[in-house]
Amino acid sequence: VAELGPVCLDEPLVICALTTNHQTDLVKEHENLWRWSHKNDMMGHLLEIQIALLTLHLFGNGFAELEKLLCFHKRFEWLGKRKFRLVAIQKVLGEYVATTVSWESGPCVQLGFQADSAEELLKALKDGGGAAFYFPDNFCHPDLIFFLLEEQSGLIIPVYVQAKFTVGTDGKV
């Protein structure tokens, strides 16, 4: 790959095969892609995928504290201590069912769903196809949607991620 330049993989079957058999190598190569990307729009797309991969890594193998992924203001530090697990929502016989997702397992082969419009995103969420991550179209915002199961209460929390490049934790560009 070094001779040819960076390669971006976004085919769900290829990513699932790589994550199952070469998890460490995939994460390392994704870090390398970040260094090679020079266009802002490509860097944004890679950042969204990195957030999804990091989420899968942290919350796909069991329950983990939310502060491992997100920074919290002092008033909400208690929320960072709560433990969550990544789940996918699937519609089975007309009922929505949460299924745990990891590098090795999940309710469907499709790890992520890329929507081309807000209508397509809404339909995919209503249909409950079982994807772990939803990437809305560029005009929809947020950049990424996924679901976490809270260990203590059993509640399923939708997480909407709007990613921005900033310096520091105060949000300044």
Coordinates of C-alpha atoms in Angstrom, one line a residue, residues 5-6 32-44 46 165:
G5 CA -0.7 5.7 -1.6
P6 CA -3.6 5.6 0.8
N32 CA -1.8 5.9 8.8
L33 CA -4.6 7.0 6.4
W34 CA -5.2 10.0 8.6
R35 CA -1.6 11.2 8.0
W36 CA -2.0 10.8 4.2
S37 CA -5.2 12.7 3.9
H38 CA -4.8 16.3 2.8
K39 CA -8.3 17.4 1.8
N40 CA -10.6 18.7 4.6
D41 CA -13.6 16.8 3.3
M42 CA -11.7 13.5 3.2
M43 CA -10.3 14.2 6.7
G44 CA -13.8 14.8 8.0
L46 CA -12.0 9.6 8.0
F165 CA -11.6 19.7 14.2

